[in-house]
């Protein structure tokens, strides 16, 4: 029997806490050739519809050599080859399919400069990898991770690429697209030294600036820094290089990852690790007084580190199909705002490294937003974040955990039943969640929400919900018998179940500018309460 407990949440819509800006609507993935599939385009459109602010989308392998066919942790555009005499040959055919899809969907590319084309790799050796989820992660490391054998050709390629994008899509549009150089060079994505990376970064960044004066460029996209001396060393030395050489930089990028495990008989999330990564990276940025005015981008901010490692092979990833992933995203993103404020450093965006995987079984436990064209519950967590707008207002819960407790101990004892709220000219949005690291069905919160500071009168109240029984296509699929062939009306039913569910609509009577709302919120449940004047 599920235990319940009482929670009180107080929201004062009259007490502004400053402008709200989404940092959560940034997404990424390894495999660029998924972008222009039918399911890829469908999902890109869904990301655009999340909020009025266009999503930023990042992908690896935009300069990788190959035939353009997707595979796990692999993709290619073959943008650069050389003729028999060693002269550069540029071919933007596949690149254009990728960027056309972004532009058509209304996305803003976060353009990743990487990886090294085969003809430019200083030791290509084995180049194309054939990784599967049962292989060691490091087997992806092949010739694409090498430094360039010719820095001038490398710079010329980046310059030509930037000019091609400007010519195809218009310079004004392309100037709004941020660029970043490489990915996790402190990890397994770079075979060179730190000085070689800095040299490669400078050439690429200056080429972009020469081609598109006014373009924004950042890096180095190092790994999470908590308890990771290698990542700490790399980020410090890169930032020192930037200071010493006046290297072009407009934002500083790093990554943050959690650490789920199997605890007893269930998944236990490692939210504290992800938050500690963010904290540690921001602390390093704060060591450089001339750089800490720059915004930061968390280029990958996730519950763990391998989107293509399925839960079938790695059972600690079993959070991915259902509502726990969505509740985790809401918890981690709201805490990311808090860490930004604590450090005094702007976090411009936090990239969720999840998209889709084509030609895979239904709900196979990959870290993705949709499966076979059907949205997963996590996407509804983002949809509720997308209903926040305007400016933050005061919200307090008597069952909220403070962030220091979470970073030291995780959410292992009482759950974090918490809320944030925003106001705009047309109403108020209140986001409430019941998060716990342990993936067990226990601990429903009987929430009493006291809202004041709204316009007097009768207002429309809409209650959106994601939990085990709402906005959760995985639950519907399991009730169907977990089929691997889904067609016709079953597909339509499953597709509809992946959308954000309305739990109820009613009228909120606020004769004196105050209203009380009650609801029961199960563990790993998220509600968005919208008051429309």
XYZ file of N, CA, C and O in Angstrom, residues 53-198:
584
model
N 10.561 29.962 -27.158
C 11.982 30.142 -27.443
C 12.482 28.960 -28.273
O 12.336 27.808 -27.871
N 13.082 29.186 -29.442
C 13.507 28.059 -30.285
C 14.522 27.167 -29.568
O 15.394 27.668 -28.859
N 14.411 25.850 -29.743
C 15.385 24.958 -29.116
C 16.731 25.024 -29.826
O 16.812 25.264 -31.032
N 17.780 24.812 -29.039
C 19.128 24.668 -29.609
C 19.397 23.173 -29.758
O 19.052 22.382 -28.867
N 20.035 22.799 -30.861
C 20.265 21.378 -31.144
C 21.727 21.177 -31.540
O 22.234 21.854 -32.442
N 22.378 20.241 -30.859
C 23.805 19.963 -31.040
C 23.963 18.512 -31.482
O 23.269 17.625 -30.985
N 24.894 18.258 -32.400
C 25.172 16.873 -32.782
C 26.657 16.682 -33.058
O 27.343 17.592 -33.538
N 27.137 15.487 -32.716
C 28.511 15.107 -33.052
C 28.609 14.776 -34.548
O 27.613 14.695 -35.261
N 29.856 14.559 -34.970
C 30.161 13.916 -36.265
C 29.787 14.734 -37.493
O 29.628 14.187 -38.583
N 29.687 16.045 -37.362
C 29.308 16.854 -38.530
C 30.413 16.920 -39.579
O 30.130 17.211 -40.743
N 31.659 16.657 -39.194
C 32.749 16.666 -40.174
C 33.366 15.277 -40.359
O 34.375 15.136 -41.051
N 32.757 14.267 -39.780
C 33.294 12.913 -39.872
C 33.145 12.373 -41.300
O 32.146 12.618 -41.971
N 34.142 11.642 -41.740
C 34.127 11.057 -43.085
C 33.301 9.773 -43.094
O 33.273 9.029 -42.110
N 32.626 9.508 -44.226
C 31.842 8.282 -44.335
C 30.733 8.425 -45.354
O 30.655 9.416 -46.082
N 29.849 7.424 -45.375
C 28.831 7.342 -46.423
C 27.482 7.936 -46.019
O 26.500 7.815 -46.752
N 27.412 8.551 -44.833
C 26.164 9.184 -44.417
C 25.148 8.236 -43.830
O 24.010 8.642 -43.565
N 25.510 6.986 -43.587
C 24.573 6.033 -42.989
C 24.723 6.053 -41.467
O 25.831 6.029 -40.945
N 23.585 6.075 -40.774
C 23.630 6.156 -39.320
C 23.915 4.791 -38.709
O 23.636 3.743 -39.285
N 24.492 4.825 -37.508
C 24.707 3.651 -36.662
C 24.896 4.182 -35.253
O 25.077 5.380 -35.051
N 24.832 3.301 -34.268
C 24.952 3.752 -32.884
C 26.283 4.455 -32.656
O 27.345 3.938 -33.002
N 26.214 5.665 -32.094
C 27.377 6.493 -31.800
C 28.216 6.772 -33.038
O 29.422 6.996 -32.965
N 27.580 6.838 -34.188
C 28.303 7.075 -35.440
C 27.436 7.881 -36.399
O 26.204 7.727 -36.430
N 28.071 8.708 -37.178
C 27.418 9.425 -38.262
C 28.492 10.086 -39.098
O 29.667 10.144 -38.707
N 28.128 10.587 -40.270
C 29.122 11.186 -41.154
C 28.437 12.089 -42.169
O 27.254 11.933 -42.465
N 29.227 13.028 -42.686
C 28.753 13.894 -43.776
C 29.668 13.838 -44.987
O 29.265 14.245 -46.074
N 30.902 13.358 -44.799
C 31.892 13.323 -45.881
C 32.097 14.710 -46.492
O 32.297 14.852 -47.695
N 32.062 15.741 -45.646
C 32.189 17.121 -46.129
C 33.574 17.404 -46.692
O 33.721 18.270 -47.560
N 34.586 16.648 -46.210
C 35.958 16.950 -46.633
C 36.657 15.686 -47.107
O 36.743 14.684 -46.383
N 37.145 15.736 -48.325
C 38.062 14.721 -48.843
C 39.168 15.463 -49.592
O 39.168 16.696 -49.676
N 40.104 14.712 -50.141
C 41.173 15.313 -50.945
C 41.327 14.560 -52.244
O 41.052 13.355 -52.308
N 41.706 15.288 -53.282
C 41.926 14.640 -54.573
C 43.287 13.965 -54.590
O 44.012 13.950 -53.587
N 43.649 13.393 -55.720
C 44.887 12.611 -55.817
C 46.130 13.445 -55.529
O 47.171 12.916 -55.126
N 46.009 14.757 -55.716
C 47.147 15.643 -55.477
C 47.133 16.262 -54.084
O 47.945 17.138 -53.778
N 46.182 15.827 -53.258
C 46.113 16.356 -51.906
C 45.380 17.674 -51.779
O 45.469 18.330 -50.728
N 44.643 18.065 -52.807
C 43.883 19.314 -52.738
C 42.530 19.069 -52.063
O 41.877 18.039 -52.311
N 42.077 19.997 -51.235
C 40.797 19.823 -50.545
C 39.625 19.742 -51.511
O 39.578 20.449 -52.526
N 38.681 18.852 -51.191
C 37.409 18.747 -51.915
C 36.298 18.862 -50.875
O 36.219 18.044 -49.958
N 35.451 19.890 -51.005
C 34.329 20.093 -50.084
C 33.042 19.593 -50.738
O 32.776 19.877 -51.901
N 32.252 18.864 -49.950
C 30.960 18.367 -50.435
C 29.946 18.554 -49.307
O 30.013 17.869 -48.283
N 28.995 19.472 -49.506
C 28.046 19.832 -48.449
C 26.702 19.114 -48.593
O 25.729 19.482 -47.921
N 26.628 18.089 -49.432
C 25.331 17.459 -49.737
C 24.635 16.930 -48.482
O 23.466 17.238 -48.216
N 25.338 16.117 -47.707
C 24.727 15.538 -46.503
C 24.570 16.614 -45.431
O 23.544 16.660 -44.735
N 25.569 17.484 -45.300
C 25.477 18.585 -44.333
C 24.209 19.404 -44.573
O 23.513 19.792 -43.622
N 23.894 19.664 -45.835
C 22.710 20.473 -46.151
C 21.419 19.783 -45.721
O 20.474 20.448 -45.273
N 21.363 18.457 -45.836
C 20.160 17.738 -45.387
C 19.945 17.935 -43.886
O 18.808 18.099 -43.416
N 21.036 17.925 -43.129
C 20.958 18.092 -41.677
C 20.481 19.500 -41.334
O 19.510 19.688 -40.585
N 21.131 20.501 -41.901
C 20.795 21.884 -41.542
C 19.470 22.330 -42.155
O 18.763 23.151 -41.552
N 19.121 21.777 -43.306
C 17.781 22.059 -43.856
C 16.700 21.613 -42.870
O 15.699 22.307 -42.668
N 16.904 20.446 -42.251
C 15.910 19.930 -41.299
C 15.800 20.851 -40.085
O 14.693 21.123 -39.599
N 16.939 21.341 -39.596
C 16.898 22.274 -38.464
C 16.153 23.557 -38.832
O 15.305 24.038 -38.072
N 16.472 24.100 -39.979
C 15.860 25.365 -40.389
C 14.361 25.180 -40.624
O 13.537 26.009 -40.198
N 13.991 24.099 -41.283
C 12.571 23.846 -41.551
C 11.777 23.692 -40.260
O 10.618 24.104 -40.180
N 12.399 23.115 -39.229
C 11.710 22.893 -37.955
C 11.723 24.128 -37.058
O 11.015 24.154 -36.047
N 12.533 25.122 -37.402
C 12.631 26.301 -36.546
C 13.576 26.129 -35.381
O 13.455 26.807 -34.361
N 14.553 25.208 -35.509
C 15.570 25.003 -34.474
C 16.745 25.967 -34.677
O 16.933 26.501 -35.770
N 17.532 26.147 -33.647
C 18.799 26.878 -33.742
C 19.925 25.863 -33.538
O 20.041 25.295 -32.440
N 20.734 25.599 -34.559
C 21.841 24.662 -34.363
C 22.885 25.233 -33.403
O 23.242 26.413 -33.493
N 23.338 24.402 -32.464
C 24.562 24.656 -31.722
C 25.617 23.859 -32.479
O 25.732 22.643 -32.308
N 26.334 24.531 -33.356
C 27.139 23.845 -34.372
C 28.431 23.327 -33.753
O 29.270 24.101 -33.305
N 28.580 22.013 -33.732
C 29.781 21.398 -33.178
C 30.813 21.181 -34.270
O 30.560 20.459 -35.243
N 31.974 21.785 -34.100
C 33.086 21.603 -35.033
C 33.791 20.299 -34.658
O 34.530 20.220 -33.679
N 33.545 19.257 -35.427
C 34.108 17.953 -35.153
C 33.336 16.906 -35.949
O 32.229 17.172 -36.381
N 33.890 15.741 -36.200
C 35.223 15.382 -35.748
C 36.210 15.483 -36.914
O 35.875 16.064 -37.943
N 37.392 14.881 -36.780
C 38.418 15.097 -37.796
C 38.151 14.255 -39.045
O 38.034 13.027 -38.965
N 38.044 14.898 -40.215
C 37.909 14.131 -41.455
C 39.091 13.181 -41.643
O 40.216 13.474 -41.210
N 38.833 12.066 -42.289
C 39.870 11.039 -42.420
C 41.113 11.567 -43.118
O 42.238 11.282 -42.703
N 40.919 12.378 -44.153
C 42.070 12.894 -44.904
C 42.877 13.912 -44.104
O 44.028 14.191 -44.447
N 42.301 14.472 -43.053
C 43.015 15.459 -42.228
C 43.541 14.863 -40.932
O 44.280 15.523 -40.200
N 43.173 13.627 -40.612
C 43.614 13.010 -39.359
C 45.108 12.718 -39.418
O 45.599 12.174 -40.407
N 45.829 13.075 -38.335
C 47.290 12.898 -38.388
C 47.704 11.429 -38.268
O 48.863 11.094 -38.491
N 46.769 10.555 -37.908
C 47.046 9.118 -37.890
C 45.717 8.378 -38.000
O 45.221 7.816 -37.023
N 45.110 8.369 -39.190
C 43.738 7.853 -39.281
C 43.614 6.394 -38.885
O 42.640 6.001 -38.248
N 44.619 5.554 -39.225
C 44.535 4.130 -38.873
C 43.144 3.604 -39.137
O 42.542 3.845 -40.190
N 42.608 2.869 -38.173
C 41.211 2.473 -38.257
C 40.364 3.730 -38.070
O 40.599 4.519 -37.161
N 39.377 3.928 -38.923
C 38.600 5.177 -38.858
C 37.141 4.906 -38.509
O 36.623 5.413 -37.526
N 36.464 4.109 -39.289
C 35.054 3.811 -39.047
C 34.944 2.753 -37.947
O 35.585 1.710 -38.022
N 34.172 3.040 -36.895
C 33.971 2.021 -35.867
C 32.588 1.377 -36.032
O 31.713 1.907 -36.716
N 32.406 0.218 -35.395
C 31.148 -0.532 -35.466
C 30.720 -0.931 -34.060
O 30.508 -2.096 -33.763
N 30.557 0.071 -33.215
C 30.266 -0.144 -31.800
C 28.852 -0.691 -31.597
O 27.909 -0.325 -32.304
N 28.704 -1.590 -30.616
C 27.387 -2.064 -30.181
C 27.298 -1.869 -28.667
O 28.328 -1.730 -27.987
N 26.075 -1.899 -28.091
C 25.944 -1.654 -26.657
C 26.661 -2.657 -25.758
O 26.868 -2.381 -24.573
N 27.045 -3.810 -26.292
C 27.776 -4.778 -25.472
C 29.287 -4.566 -25.538
O 30.032 -5.233 -24.814
N 29.744 -3.659 -26.379
C 31.175 -3.393 -26.504
C 31.645 -2.405 -25.444
O 30.867 -1.559 -24.992
N 32.928 -2.462 -25.069
C 33.479 -1.412 -24.211
C 33.326 -0.047 -24.886
O 33.516 0.086 -26.098
N 32.992 0.960 -24.087
C 32.731 2.292 -24.646
C 33.927 2.817 -25.445
O 33.769 3.438 -26.503
N 35.134 2.543 -24.957
C 36.336 3.121 -25.570
C 36.617 2.579 -26.965
O 37.479 3.124 -27.668
N 35.896 1.545 -27.404
C 36.151 1.027 -28.746
C 35.677 1.984 -29.838
O 35.968 1.765 -31.012
N 34.966 3.046 -29.457
C 34.604 4.049 -30.475
C 35.804 4.888 -30.876
O 35.754 5.607 -31.884
N 36.881 4.829 -30.115
C 38.024 5.724 -30.326
C 38.838 5.268 -31.531
O 39.577 4.287 -31.473
N 38.693 5.984 -32.637
C 39.430 5.666 -33.865
C 40.003 6.966 -34.435
O 40.127 7.964 -33.730
N 40.325 6.959 -35.722
C 41.069 8.066 -36.314
C 40.364 9.411 -36.335
O 41.018 10.453 -36.507
N 39.048 9.444 -36.140
C 38.325 10.715 -36.120
C 38.687 11.578 -34.911
O 38.382 12.771 -34.872
N 39.351 10.977 -33.900
C 39.680 11.694 -32.668
C 41.083 12.285 -32.686
O 41.532 12.838 -31.692
N 41.775 12.216 -33.823
C 43.144 12.705 -33.906
C 43.212 14.190 -34.225
O 42.292 14.751 -34.831
N 44.321 14.831 -33.866
C 44.549 16.212 -34.297
C 44.679 16.294 -35.821
O 44.923 15.282 -36.495
N 44.548 17.495 -36.384
C 44.707 17.652 -37.832
C 46.170 17.528 -38.247
O 47.075 17.932 -37.511
N 46.380 16.974 -39.425
C 47.750 16.871 -39.950
C 48.187 18.147 -40.646
O 49.357 18.300 -41.010
N 47.237 19.075 -40.837
C 47.551 20.334 -41.512
C 46.605 21.408 -40.969
O 45.423 21.411 -41.287
N 47.139 22.285 -40.145
C 46.289 23.287 -39.499
C 45.707 24.280 -40.494
O 44.584 24.770 -40.302
N 46.439 24.576 -41.565
C 45.895 25.519 -42.552
C 44.687 24.914 -43.262
O 43.648 25.571 -43.436
N 44.804 23.649 -43.670
C 43.664 22.991 -44.319
C 42.475 22.886 -43.353
O 41.320 23.014 -43.757
N 42.783 22.646 -42.091
C 41.723 22.583 -41.068
C 41.004 23.931 -40.968
O 39.776 24.001 -41.013
N 41.758 24.984 -40.858
C 41.156 26.309 -40.776
C 40.392 26.680 -42.031
O 39.301 27.268 -41.962
N 40.945 26.327 -43.185
C 40.259 26.621 -44.452
C 38.923 25.879 -44.543
O 37.932 26.417 -45.058
N 38.900 24.628 -44.063
C 37.656 23.852 -44.064
C 36.586 24.537 -43.208
O 35.435 24.686 -43.643
N 36.954 24.963 -42.005
C 35.985 25.594 -41.111
C 35.484 26.909 -41.713
O 34.287 27.215 -41.665
N 36.381 27.669 -42.298
C 36.003 28.931 -42.946
C 35.022 28.668 -44.093
O 33.984 29.342 -44.219
N 35.349 27.689 -44.918
C 34.474 27.369 -46.054
C 33.102 26.899 -45.584
O 32.065 27.244 -46.184
N 33.072 26.120 -44.522
C 31.812 25.620 -43.955
C 30.950 26.784 -43.468
O 29.754 26.873 -43.783
N 31.561 27.670 -42.723
C 30.812 28.824 -42.193
C 30.263 29.690 -43.329
O 29.108 30.138 -43.288
N 31.068 29.912 -44.340
C 30.594 30.733 -45.467
C 29.488 30.015 -46.238
O 28.521 30.634 -46.702
N 29.608 28.689 -46.363
C 28.559 27.941 -47.056
C 27.224 28.075 -46.324
O 26.184 28.289 -46.960
N 27.247 27.927 -44.998
C 26.006 28.066 -44.235
C 25.414 29.460 -44.412
O 24.192 29.617 -44.579
N 26.270 30.485 -44.367
C 25.787 31.861 -44.533
C 25.193 32.068 -45.917
O 24.151 32.732 -46.074
N 25.827 31.512 -46.935
C 25.324 31.668 -48.305
C 24.006 30.923 -48.498
O 23.117 31.390 -49.220
N 23.866 29.774 -47.840
C 22.665 28.951 -48.049
C 21.467 29.460 -47.245
O 20.332 29.446 -47.743
N 21.710 29.885 -46.009
C 20.591 30.209 -45.116
C 20.476 31.692 -44.791
O 19.509 32.094 -44.138
N 21.438 32.473 -45.242
C 21.418 33.909 -44.971
C 22.311 34.249 -43.789
O 22.238 33.604 -42.739
N 23.136 35.262 -43.964
C 24.123 35.589 -42.937
C 23.462 35.995 -41.619
O 23.921 35.622 -40.539
N 22.374 36.735 -41.685
C 21.722 37.185 -40.462
C 21.246 35.997 -39.623
O 21.433 35.959 -38.405
N 20.643 35.020 -40.280
C 20.178 33.834 -39.557
C 21.345 33.066 -38.965
O 21.330 32.682 -37.788
N 22.373 32.829 -39.759
C 23.491 32.005 -39.315
C 24.270 32.686 -38.189
O 24.833 32.020 -37.315
N 24.279 34.014 -38.155
C 24.951 34.721 -37.063
C 24.281 34.462 -35.716
O 24.886 34.677 -34.667
N 23.036 33.993 -35.724
C 22.356 33.676 -34.465
C 22.650 32.250 -33.994
O 22.174 31.842 -32.930
N 23.419 31.499 -34.771
C 23.743 30.109 -34.426
C 25.090 30.064 -33.704
O 26.115 30.433 -34.283
N 25.134 29.608 -32.463
C 26.420 29.483 -31.772
C 27.240 28.312 -32.314
O 26.687 27.309 -32.766
N 28.559 28.468 -32.273
C 29.503 27.425 -32.683
C 30.279 26.956 -31.461
O 30.589 27.750 -30.574
N 30.611 25.675 -31.431
C 31.508 25.182 -30.384
C 32.456 24.155 -30.978
O 32.107 23.446 -31.926
N 33.652 24.111 -30.400
C 34.722 23.296 -30.979
C 34.903 22.004 -30.173
O 35.208 22.038 -28.985
N 34.650 20.887 -30.833
C 34.960 19.528 -30.356
C 34.033 19.075 -29.224
O 32.993 19.683 -28.949
N 34.439 17.966 -28.597
C 33.634 17.334 -27.558
C 34.538 16.517 -26.640
O 35.338 15.703 -27.117
N 34.416 16.739 -25.342
C 35.110 15.971 -24.305
C 36.559 15.621 -24.686
O 36.944 14.440 -24.700
N 37.371 16.639 -24.970
C 38.761 16.349 -25.347
C 39.586 15.790 -24.189
O 40.658 15.217 -24.416
N 39.083 15.940 -22.961
C 39.767 15.360 -21.808
C 39.417 13.892 -21.623
O 40.041 13.190 -20.822
N 38.391 13.414 -22.353
C 37.959 12.034 -22.264
C 38.538 11.224 -23.404
O 39.731 11.301 -23.700
N 37.663 10.469 -24.092
C 38.173 9.588 -25.148
C 37.943 10.170 -26.541
O 38.095 9.464 -27.534
N 37.596 11.454 -26.600
C 37.279 12.047 -27.903
C 38.441 12.829 -28.506
O 38.264 13.499 -29.518
N 39.617 12.753 -27.904
C 40.768 13.508 -28.415
C 42.027 12.739 -28.103
O 42.314 12.428 -26.937
N 42.796 12.411 -29.144
C 44.019 11.634 -28.966
C 45.248 12.515 -28.791
O 46.329 12.008 -28.508
N 45.076 13.822 -28.978
C 46.218 14.721 -28.877
C 46.444 15.226 -27.458
O 45.812 14.786 -26.500
N 47.364 16.169 -27.343
C 47.686 16.786 -26.052
C 46.792 18.005 -25.822
O 46.056 18.443 -26.723
N 46.875 18.559 -24.619
C 46.133 19.792 -24.350
C 46.642 20.937 -25.222
O 45.840 21.658 -25.822
N 47.964 21.157 -25.346
C 48.421 22.218 -26.248
C 47.967 22.017 -27.700
O 47.613 23.002 -28.384
N 47.948 20.779 -28.171
C 47.459 20.525 -29.533
C 45.966 20.875 -29.656
O 45.536 21.418 -30.674
N 45.210 20.557 -28.622
C 43.797 20.920 -28.648
C 43.633 22.433 -28.689
O 42.830 22.963 -29.478
N 44.368 23.135 -27.856
C 44.254 24.599 -27.820
C 44.618 25.207 -29.173
O 43.965 26.159 -29.629
